[in-house]
PDB file of N, CA and C in Angstrom:
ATOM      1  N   UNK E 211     -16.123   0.077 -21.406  1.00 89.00           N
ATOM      2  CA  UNK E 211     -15.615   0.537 -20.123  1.00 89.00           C
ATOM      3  C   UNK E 211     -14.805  -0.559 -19.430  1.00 89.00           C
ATOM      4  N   UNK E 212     -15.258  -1.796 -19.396  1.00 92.00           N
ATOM      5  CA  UNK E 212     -14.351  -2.764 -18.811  1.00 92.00           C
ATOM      6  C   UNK E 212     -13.007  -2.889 -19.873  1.00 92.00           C
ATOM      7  N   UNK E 213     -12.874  -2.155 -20.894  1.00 95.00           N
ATOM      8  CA  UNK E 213     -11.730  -2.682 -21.095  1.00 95.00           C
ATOM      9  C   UNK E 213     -10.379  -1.641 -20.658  1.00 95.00           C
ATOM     10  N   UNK E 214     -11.034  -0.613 -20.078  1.00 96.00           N
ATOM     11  CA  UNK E 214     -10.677   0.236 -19.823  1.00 96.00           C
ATOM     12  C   UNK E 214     -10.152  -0.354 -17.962  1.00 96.00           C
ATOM     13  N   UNK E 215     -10.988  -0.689 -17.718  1.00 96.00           N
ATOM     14  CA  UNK E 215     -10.761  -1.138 -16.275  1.00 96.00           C
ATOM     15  C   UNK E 215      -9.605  -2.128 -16.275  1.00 96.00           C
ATOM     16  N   UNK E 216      -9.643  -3.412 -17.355  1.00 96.00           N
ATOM     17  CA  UNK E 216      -8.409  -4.247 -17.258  1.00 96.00           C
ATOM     18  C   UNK E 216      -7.216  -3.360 -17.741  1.00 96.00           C
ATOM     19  N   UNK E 217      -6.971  -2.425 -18.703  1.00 97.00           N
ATOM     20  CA  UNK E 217      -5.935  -1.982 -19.001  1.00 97.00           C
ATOM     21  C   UNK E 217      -5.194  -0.739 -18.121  1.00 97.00           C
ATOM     22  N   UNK E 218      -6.635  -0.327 -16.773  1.00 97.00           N
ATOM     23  CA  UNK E 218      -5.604   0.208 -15.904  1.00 97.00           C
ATOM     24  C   UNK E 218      -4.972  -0.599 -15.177  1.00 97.00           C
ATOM     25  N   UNK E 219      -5.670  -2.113 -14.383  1.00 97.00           N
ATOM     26  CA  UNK E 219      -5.069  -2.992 -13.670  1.00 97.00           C
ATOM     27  C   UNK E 219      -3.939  -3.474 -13.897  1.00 97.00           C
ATOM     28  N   UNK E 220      -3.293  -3.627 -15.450  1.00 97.00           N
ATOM     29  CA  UNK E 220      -2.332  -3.819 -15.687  1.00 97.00           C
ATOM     30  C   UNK E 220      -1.152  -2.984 -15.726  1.00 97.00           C
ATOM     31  N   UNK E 221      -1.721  -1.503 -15.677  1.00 97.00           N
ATOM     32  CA  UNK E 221      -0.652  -0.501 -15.870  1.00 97.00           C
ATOM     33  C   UNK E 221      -0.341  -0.331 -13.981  1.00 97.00           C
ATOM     34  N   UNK E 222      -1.328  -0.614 -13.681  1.00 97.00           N
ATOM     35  CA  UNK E 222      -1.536  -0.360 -12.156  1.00 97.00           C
ATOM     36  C   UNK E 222      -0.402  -1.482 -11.227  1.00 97.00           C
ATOM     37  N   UNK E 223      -0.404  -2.633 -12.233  1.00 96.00           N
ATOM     38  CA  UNK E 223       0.225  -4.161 -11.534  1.00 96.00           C
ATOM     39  C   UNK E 223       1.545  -4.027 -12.201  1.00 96.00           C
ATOM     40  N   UNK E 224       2.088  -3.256 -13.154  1.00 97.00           N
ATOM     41  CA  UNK E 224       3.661  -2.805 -13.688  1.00 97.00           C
ATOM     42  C   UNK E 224       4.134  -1.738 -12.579  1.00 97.00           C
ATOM     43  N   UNK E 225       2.899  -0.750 -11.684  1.00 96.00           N
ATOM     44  CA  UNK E 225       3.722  -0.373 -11.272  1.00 96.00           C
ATOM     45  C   UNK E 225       4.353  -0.550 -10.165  1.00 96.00           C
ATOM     46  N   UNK E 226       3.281  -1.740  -9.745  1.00 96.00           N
ATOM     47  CA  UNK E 226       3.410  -2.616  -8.502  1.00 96.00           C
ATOM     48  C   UNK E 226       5.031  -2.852  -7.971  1.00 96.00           C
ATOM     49  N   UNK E 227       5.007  -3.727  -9.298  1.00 95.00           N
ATOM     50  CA  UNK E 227       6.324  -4.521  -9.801  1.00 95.00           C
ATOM     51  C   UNK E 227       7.431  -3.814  -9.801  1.00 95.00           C
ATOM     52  N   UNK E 228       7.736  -2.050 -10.029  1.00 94.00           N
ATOM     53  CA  UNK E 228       8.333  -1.412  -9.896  1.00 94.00           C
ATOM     54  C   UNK E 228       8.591  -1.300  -8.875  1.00 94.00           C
ATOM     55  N   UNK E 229       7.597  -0.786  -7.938  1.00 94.00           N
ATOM     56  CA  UNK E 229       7.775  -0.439  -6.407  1.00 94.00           C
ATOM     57  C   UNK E 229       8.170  -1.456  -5.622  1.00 94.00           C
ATOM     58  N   UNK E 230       8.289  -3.022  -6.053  1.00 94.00           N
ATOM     59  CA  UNK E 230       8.241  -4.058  -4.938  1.00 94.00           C
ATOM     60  C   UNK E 230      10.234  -4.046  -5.483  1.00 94.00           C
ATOM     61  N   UNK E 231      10.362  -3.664  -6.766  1.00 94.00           N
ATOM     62  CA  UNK E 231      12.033  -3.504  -7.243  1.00 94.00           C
ATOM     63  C   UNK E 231      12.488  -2.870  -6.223  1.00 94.00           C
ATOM     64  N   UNK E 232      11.840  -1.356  -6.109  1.00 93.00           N
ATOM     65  CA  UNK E 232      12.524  -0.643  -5.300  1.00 93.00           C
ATOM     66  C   UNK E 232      12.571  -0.257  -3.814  1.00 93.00           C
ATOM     67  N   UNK E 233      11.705  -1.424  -3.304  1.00 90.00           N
ATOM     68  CA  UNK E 233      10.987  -1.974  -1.965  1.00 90.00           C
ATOM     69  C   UNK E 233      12.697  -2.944  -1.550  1.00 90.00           C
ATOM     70  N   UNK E 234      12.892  -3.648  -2.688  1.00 92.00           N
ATOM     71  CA  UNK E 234      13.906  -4.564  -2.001  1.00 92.00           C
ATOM     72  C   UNK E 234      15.202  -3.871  -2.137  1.00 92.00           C
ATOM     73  N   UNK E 235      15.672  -3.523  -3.684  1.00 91.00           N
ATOM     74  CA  UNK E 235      16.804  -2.312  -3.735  1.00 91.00           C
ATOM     75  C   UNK E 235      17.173  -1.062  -3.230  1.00 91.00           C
ATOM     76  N   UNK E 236      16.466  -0.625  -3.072  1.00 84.00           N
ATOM     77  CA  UNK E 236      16.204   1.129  -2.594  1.00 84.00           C
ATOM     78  C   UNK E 236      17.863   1.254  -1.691  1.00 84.00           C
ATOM     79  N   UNK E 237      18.175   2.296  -2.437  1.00 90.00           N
ATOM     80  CA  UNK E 237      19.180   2.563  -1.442  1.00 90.00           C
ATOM     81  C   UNK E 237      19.637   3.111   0.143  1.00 90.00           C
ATOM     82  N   UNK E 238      17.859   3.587   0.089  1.00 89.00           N
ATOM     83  CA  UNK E 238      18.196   4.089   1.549  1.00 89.00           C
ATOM     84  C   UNK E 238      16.766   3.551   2.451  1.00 89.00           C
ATOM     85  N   UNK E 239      17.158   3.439   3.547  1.00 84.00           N
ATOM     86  CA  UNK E 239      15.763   2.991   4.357  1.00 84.00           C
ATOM     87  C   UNK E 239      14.602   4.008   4.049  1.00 84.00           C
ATOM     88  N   UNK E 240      14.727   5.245   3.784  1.00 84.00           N
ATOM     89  CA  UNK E 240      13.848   6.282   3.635  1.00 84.00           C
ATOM     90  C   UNK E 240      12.712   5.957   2.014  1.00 84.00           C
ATOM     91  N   UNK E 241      14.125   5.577   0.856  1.00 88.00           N
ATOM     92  CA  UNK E 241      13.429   5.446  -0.251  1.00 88.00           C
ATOM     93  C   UNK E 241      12.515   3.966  -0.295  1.00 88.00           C
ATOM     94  N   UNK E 242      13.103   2.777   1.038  1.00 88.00           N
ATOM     95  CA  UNK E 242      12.246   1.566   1.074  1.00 88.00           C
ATOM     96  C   UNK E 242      10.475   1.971   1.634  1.00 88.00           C
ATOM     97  N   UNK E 243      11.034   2.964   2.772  1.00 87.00           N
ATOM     98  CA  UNK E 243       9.318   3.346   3.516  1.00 87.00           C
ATOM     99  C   UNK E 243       8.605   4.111   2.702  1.00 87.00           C
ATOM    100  N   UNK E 244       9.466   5.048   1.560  1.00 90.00           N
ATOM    101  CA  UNK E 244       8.548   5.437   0.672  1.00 90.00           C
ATOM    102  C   UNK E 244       7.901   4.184  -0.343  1.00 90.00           C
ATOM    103  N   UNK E 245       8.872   3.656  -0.673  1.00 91.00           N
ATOM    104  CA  UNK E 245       8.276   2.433  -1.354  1.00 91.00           C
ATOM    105  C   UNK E 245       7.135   1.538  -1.253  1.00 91.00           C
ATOM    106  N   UNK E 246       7.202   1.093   0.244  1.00 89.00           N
ATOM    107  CA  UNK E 246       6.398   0.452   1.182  1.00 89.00           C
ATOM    108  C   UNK E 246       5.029   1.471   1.201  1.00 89.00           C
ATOM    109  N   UNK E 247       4.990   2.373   1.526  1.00 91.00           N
ATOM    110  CA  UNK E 247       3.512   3.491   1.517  1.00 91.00           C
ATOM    111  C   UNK E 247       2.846   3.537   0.000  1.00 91.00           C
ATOM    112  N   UNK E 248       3.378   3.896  -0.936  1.00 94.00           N
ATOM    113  CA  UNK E 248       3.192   3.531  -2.128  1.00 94.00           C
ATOM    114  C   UNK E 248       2.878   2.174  -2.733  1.00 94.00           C
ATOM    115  N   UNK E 249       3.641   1.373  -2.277  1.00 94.00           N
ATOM    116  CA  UNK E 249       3.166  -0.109  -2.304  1.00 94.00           C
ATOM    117  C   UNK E 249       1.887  -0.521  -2.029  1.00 94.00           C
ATOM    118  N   UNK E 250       1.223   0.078  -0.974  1.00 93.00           N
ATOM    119  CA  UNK E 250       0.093   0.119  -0.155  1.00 93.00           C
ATOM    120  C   UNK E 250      -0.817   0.863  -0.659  1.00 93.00           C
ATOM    121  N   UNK E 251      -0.419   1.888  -1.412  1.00 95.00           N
ATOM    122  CA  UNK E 251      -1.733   2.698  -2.105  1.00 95.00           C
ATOM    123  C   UNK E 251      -1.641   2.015  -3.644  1.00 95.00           C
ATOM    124  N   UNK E 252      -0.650   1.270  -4.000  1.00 96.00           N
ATOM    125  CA  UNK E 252      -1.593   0.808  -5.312  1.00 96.00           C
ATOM    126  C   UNK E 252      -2.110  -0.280  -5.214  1.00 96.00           C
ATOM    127  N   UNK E 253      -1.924  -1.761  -4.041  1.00 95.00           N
ATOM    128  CA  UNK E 253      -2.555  -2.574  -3.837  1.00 95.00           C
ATOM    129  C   UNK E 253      -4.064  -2.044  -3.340  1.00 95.00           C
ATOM    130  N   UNK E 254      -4.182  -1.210  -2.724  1.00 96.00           N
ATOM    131  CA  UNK E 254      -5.680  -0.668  -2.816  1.00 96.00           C
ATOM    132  C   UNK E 254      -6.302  -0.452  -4.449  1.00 96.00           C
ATOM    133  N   UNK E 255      -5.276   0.380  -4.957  1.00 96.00           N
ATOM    134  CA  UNK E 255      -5.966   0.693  -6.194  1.00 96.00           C
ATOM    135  C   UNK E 255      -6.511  -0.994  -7.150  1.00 96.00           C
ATOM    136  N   UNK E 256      -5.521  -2.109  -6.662  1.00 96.00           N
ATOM    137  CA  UNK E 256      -5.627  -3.144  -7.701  1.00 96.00           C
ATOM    138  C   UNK E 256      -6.989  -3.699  -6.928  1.00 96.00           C
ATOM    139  N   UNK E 257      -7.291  -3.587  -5.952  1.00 96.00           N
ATOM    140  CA  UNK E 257      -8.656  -4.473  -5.117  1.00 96.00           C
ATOM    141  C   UNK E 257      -9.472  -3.282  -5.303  1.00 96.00           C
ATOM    142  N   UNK E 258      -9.495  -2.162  -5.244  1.00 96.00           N
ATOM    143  CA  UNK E 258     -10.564  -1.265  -6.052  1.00 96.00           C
ATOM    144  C   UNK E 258     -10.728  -1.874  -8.033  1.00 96.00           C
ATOM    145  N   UNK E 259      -9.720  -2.070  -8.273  1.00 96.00           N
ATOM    146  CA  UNK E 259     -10.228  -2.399  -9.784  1.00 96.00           C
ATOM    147  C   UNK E 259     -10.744  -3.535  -9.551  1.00 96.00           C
ATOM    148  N   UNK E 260     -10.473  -4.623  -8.979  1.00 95.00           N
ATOM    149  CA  UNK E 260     -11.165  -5.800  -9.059  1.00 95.00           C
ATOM    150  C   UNK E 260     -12.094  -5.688  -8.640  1.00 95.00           C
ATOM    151  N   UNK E 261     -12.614  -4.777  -7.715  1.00 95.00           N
ATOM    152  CA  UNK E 261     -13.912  -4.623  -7.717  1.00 95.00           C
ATOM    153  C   UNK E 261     -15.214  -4.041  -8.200  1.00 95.00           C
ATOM    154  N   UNK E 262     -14.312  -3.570  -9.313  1.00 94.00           N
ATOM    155  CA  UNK E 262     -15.080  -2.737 -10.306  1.00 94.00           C
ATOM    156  C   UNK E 262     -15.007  -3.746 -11.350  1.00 94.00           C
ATOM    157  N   UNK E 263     -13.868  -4.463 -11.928  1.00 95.00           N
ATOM    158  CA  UNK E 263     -14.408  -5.659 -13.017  1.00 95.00           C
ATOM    159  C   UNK E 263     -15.010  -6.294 -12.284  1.00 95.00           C
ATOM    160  N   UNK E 264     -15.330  -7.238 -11.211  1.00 95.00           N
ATOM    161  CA  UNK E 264     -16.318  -8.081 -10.751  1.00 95.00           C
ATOM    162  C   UNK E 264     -17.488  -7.958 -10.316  1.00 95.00           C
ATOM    163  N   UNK E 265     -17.497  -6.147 -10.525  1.00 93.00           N
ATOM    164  CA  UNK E 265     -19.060  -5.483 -10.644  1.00 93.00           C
ATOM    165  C   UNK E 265     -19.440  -5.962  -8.985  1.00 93.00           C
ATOM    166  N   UNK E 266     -18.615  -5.997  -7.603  1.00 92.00           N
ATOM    167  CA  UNK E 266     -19.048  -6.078  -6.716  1.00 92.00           C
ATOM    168  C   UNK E 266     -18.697  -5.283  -5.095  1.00 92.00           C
ATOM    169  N   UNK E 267     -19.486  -4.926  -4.455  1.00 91.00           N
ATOM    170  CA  UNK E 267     -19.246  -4.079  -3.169  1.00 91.00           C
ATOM    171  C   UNK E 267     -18.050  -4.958  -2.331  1.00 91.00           C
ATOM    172  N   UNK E 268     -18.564  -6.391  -2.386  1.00 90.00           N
ATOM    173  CA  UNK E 268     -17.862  -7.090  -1.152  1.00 90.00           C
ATOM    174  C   UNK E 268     -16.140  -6.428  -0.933  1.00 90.00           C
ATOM    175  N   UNK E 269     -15.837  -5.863  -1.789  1.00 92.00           N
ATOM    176  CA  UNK E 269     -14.246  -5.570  -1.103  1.00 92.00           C
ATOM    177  C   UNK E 269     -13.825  -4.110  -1.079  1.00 92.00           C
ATOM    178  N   UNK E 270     -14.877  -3.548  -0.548  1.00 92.00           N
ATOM    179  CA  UNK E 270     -14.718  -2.488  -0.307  1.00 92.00           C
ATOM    180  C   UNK E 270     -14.300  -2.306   0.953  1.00 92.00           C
ATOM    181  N   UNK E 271     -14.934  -3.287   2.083  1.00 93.00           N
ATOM    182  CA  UNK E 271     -13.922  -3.260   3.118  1.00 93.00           C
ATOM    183  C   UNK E 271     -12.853  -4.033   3.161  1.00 93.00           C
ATOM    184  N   UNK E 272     -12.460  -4.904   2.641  1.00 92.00           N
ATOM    185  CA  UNK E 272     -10.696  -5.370   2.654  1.00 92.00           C
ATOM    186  C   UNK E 272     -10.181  -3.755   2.115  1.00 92.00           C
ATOM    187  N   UNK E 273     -10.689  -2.829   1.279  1.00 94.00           N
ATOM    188  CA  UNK E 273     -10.163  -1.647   0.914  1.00 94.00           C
ATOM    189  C   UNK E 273      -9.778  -0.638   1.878  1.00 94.00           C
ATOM    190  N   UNK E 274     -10.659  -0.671   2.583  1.00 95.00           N
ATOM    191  CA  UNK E 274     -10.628  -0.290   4.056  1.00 95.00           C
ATOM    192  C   UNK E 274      -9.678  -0.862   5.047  1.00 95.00           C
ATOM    193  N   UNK E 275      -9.756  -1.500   4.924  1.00 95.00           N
ATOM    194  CA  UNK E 275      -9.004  -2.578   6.283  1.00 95.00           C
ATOM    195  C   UNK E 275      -7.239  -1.769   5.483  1.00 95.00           C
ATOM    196  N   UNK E 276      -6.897  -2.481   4.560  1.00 94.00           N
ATOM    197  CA  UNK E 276      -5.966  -2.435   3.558  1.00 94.00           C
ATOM    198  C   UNK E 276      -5.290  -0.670   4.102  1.00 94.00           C
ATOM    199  N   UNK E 277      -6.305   0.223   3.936  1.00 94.00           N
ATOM    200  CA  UNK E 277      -5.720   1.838   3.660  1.00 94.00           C
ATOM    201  C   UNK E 277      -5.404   1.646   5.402  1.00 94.00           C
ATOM    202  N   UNK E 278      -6.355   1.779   5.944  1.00 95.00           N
ATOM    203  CA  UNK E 278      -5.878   1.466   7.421  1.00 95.00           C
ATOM    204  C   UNK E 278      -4.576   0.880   8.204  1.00 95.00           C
ATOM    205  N   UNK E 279      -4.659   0.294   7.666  1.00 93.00           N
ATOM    206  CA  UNK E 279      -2.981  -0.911   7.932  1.00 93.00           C
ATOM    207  C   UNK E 279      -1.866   0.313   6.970  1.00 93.00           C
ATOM    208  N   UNK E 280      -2.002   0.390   5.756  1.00 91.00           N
ATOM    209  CA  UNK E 280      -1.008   0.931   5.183  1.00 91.00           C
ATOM    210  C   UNK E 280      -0.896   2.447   5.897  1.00 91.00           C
ATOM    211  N   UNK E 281      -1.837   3.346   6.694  1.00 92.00           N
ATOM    212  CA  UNK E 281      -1.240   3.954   6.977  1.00 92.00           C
ATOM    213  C   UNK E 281      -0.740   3.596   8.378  1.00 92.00           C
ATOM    214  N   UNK E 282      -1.062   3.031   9.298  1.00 92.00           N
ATOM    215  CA  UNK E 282      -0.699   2.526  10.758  1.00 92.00           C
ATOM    216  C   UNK E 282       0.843   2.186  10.414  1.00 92.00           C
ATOM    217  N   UNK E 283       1.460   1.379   9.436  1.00 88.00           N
ATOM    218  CA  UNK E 283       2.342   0.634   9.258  1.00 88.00           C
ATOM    219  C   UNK E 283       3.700   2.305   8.352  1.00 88.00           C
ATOM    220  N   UNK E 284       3.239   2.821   7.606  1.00 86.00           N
ATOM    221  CA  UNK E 284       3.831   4.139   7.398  1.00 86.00           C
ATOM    222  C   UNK E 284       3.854   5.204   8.878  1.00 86.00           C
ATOM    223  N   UNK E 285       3.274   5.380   9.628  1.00 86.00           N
ATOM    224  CA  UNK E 285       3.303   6.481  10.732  1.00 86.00           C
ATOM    225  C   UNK E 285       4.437   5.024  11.687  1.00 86.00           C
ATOM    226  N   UNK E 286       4.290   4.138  12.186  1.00 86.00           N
ATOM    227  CA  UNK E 286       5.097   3.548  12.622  1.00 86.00           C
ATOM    228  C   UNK E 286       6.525   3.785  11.671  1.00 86.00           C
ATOM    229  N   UNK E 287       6.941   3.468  10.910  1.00 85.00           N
ATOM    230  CA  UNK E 287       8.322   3.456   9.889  1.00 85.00           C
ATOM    231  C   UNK E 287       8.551   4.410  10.322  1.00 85.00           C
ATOM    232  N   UNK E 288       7.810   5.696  10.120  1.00 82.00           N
ATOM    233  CA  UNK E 288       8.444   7.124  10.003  1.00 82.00           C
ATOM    234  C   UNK E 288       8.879   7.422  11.711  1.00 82.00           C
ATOM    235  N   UNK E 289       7.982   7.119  12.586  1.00 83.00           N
ATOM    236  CA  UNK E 289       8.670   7.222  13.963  1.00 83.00           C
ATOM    237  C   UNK E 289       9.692   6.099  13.903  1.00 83.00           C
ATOM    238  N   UNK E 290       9.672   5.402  13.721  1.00 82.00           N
ATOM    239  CA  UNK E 290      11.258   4.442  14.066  1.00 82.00           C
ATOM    240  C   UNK E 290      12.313   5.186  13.393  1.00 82.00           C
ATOM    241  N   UNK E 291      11.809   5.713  12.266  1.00 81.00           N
ATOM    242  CA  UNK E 291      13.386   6.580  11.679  1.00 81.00           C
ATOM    243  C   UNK E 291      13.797   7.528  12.157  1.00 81.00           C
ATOM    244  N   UNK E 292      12.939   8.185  12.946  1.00 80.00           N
ATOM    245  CA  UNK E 292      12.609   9.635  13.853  1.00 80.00           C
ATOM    246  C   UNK E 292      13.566   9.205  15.272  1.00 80.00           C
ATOM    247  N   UNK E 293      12.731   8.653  15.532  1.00 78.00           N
ATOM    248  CA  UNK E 293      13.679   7.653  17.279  1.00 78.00           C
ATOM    249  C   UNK E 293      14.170   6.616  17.322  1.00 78.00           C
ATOM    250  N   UNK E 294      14.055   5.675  16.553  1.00 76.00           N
ATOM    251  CA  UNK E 294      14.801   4.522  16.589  1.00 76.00           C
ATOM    252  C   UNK E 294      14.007   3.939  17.282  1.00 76.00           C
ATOM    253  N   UNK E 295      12.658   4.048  17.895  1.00 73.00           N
ATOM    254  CA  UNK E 295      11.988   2.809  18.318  1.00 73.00           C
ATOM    255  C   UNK E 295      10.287   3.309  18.316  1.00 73.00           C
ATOM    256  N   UNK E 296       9.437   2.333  18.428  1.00 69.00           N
ATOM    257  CA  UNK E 296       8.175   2.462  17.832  1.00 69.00           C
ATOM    258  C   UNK E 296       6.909   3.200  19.113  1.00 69.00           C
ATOM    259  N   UNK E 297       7.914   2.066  20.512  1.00 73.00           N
ATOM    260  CA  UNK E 297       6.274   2.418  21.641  1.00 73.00           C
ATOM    261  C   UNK E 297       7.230   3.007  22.484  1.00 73.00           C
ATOM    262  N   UNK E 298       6.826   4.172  22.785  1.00 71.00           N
ATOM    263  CA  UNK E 298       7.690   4.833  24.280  1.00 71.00           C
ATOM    264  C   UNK E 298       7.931   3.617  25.457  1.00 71.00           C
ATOM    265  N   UNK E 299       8.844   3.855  25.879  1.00 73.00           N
ATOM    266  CA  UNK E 299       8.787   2.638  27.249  1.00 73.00           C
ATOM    267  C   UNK E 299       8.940   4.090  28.756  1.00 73.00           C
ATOM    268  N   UNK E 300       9.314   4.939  27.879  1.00 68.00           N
ATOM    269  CA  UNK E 300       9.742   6.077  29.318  1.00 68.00           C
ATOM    270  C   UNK E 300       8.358   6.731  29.535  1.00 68.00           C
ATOM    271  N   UNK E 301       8.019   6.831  31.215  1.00 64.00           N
ATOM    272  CA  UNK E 301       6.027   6.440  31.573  1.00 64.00           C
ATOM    273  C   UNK E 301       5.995   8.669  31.834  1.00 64.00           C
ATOM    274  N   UNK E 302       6.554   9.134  31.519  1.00 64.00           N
ATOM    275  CA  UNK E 302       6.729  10.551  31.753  1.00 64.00           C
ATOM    276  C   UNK E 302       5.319  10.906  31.075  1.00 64.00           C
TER     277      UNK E 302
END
């Protein structure tokens, strides 16, 4: 079973590497925030595997913390592309 666990981490960390390609290239701001959200759900997936080869709980909340941020940081992107800015300033 662990070898099974390193050989997803690695398929998991190629696709990393893909997404961080198309994180910096992407042709459009839309395909970078998709990038960026995706980016964020497989760095979870790589600290979920490491925590399954190191046979330990402790990072289950950085896993947490991690999904949290990645979505706070996606719902922000998507309103800035929506309005062009993040915190209302108009008190209506």
């Amino acid at each position: 079973m662990m070898t099974f666990y390193w050989i997803s981490l690695f398929i998991v960390s190629i696709s990393f590497a893909g997404l961080l390609f198309r994180l910096v290239k992407g042709p459009t701001v839309a395909d970078r925030v998709v990038a960026l959200d995706a980016s964020g759900v497989t760095l979870v997936s790589i600290v979920a595997l490491l925590s399954l080869i190191f046979e330990t709980e402790f990072f289950l909340e950085v896993i947490l913390l991690m999904s949290i941020l990645s979505f706070i940081g996606t719902a922000a992107f998507a309103k800035f592309l929506e309005r062009g800015e993040i915190f209302d300033r108009d008190p209506r």
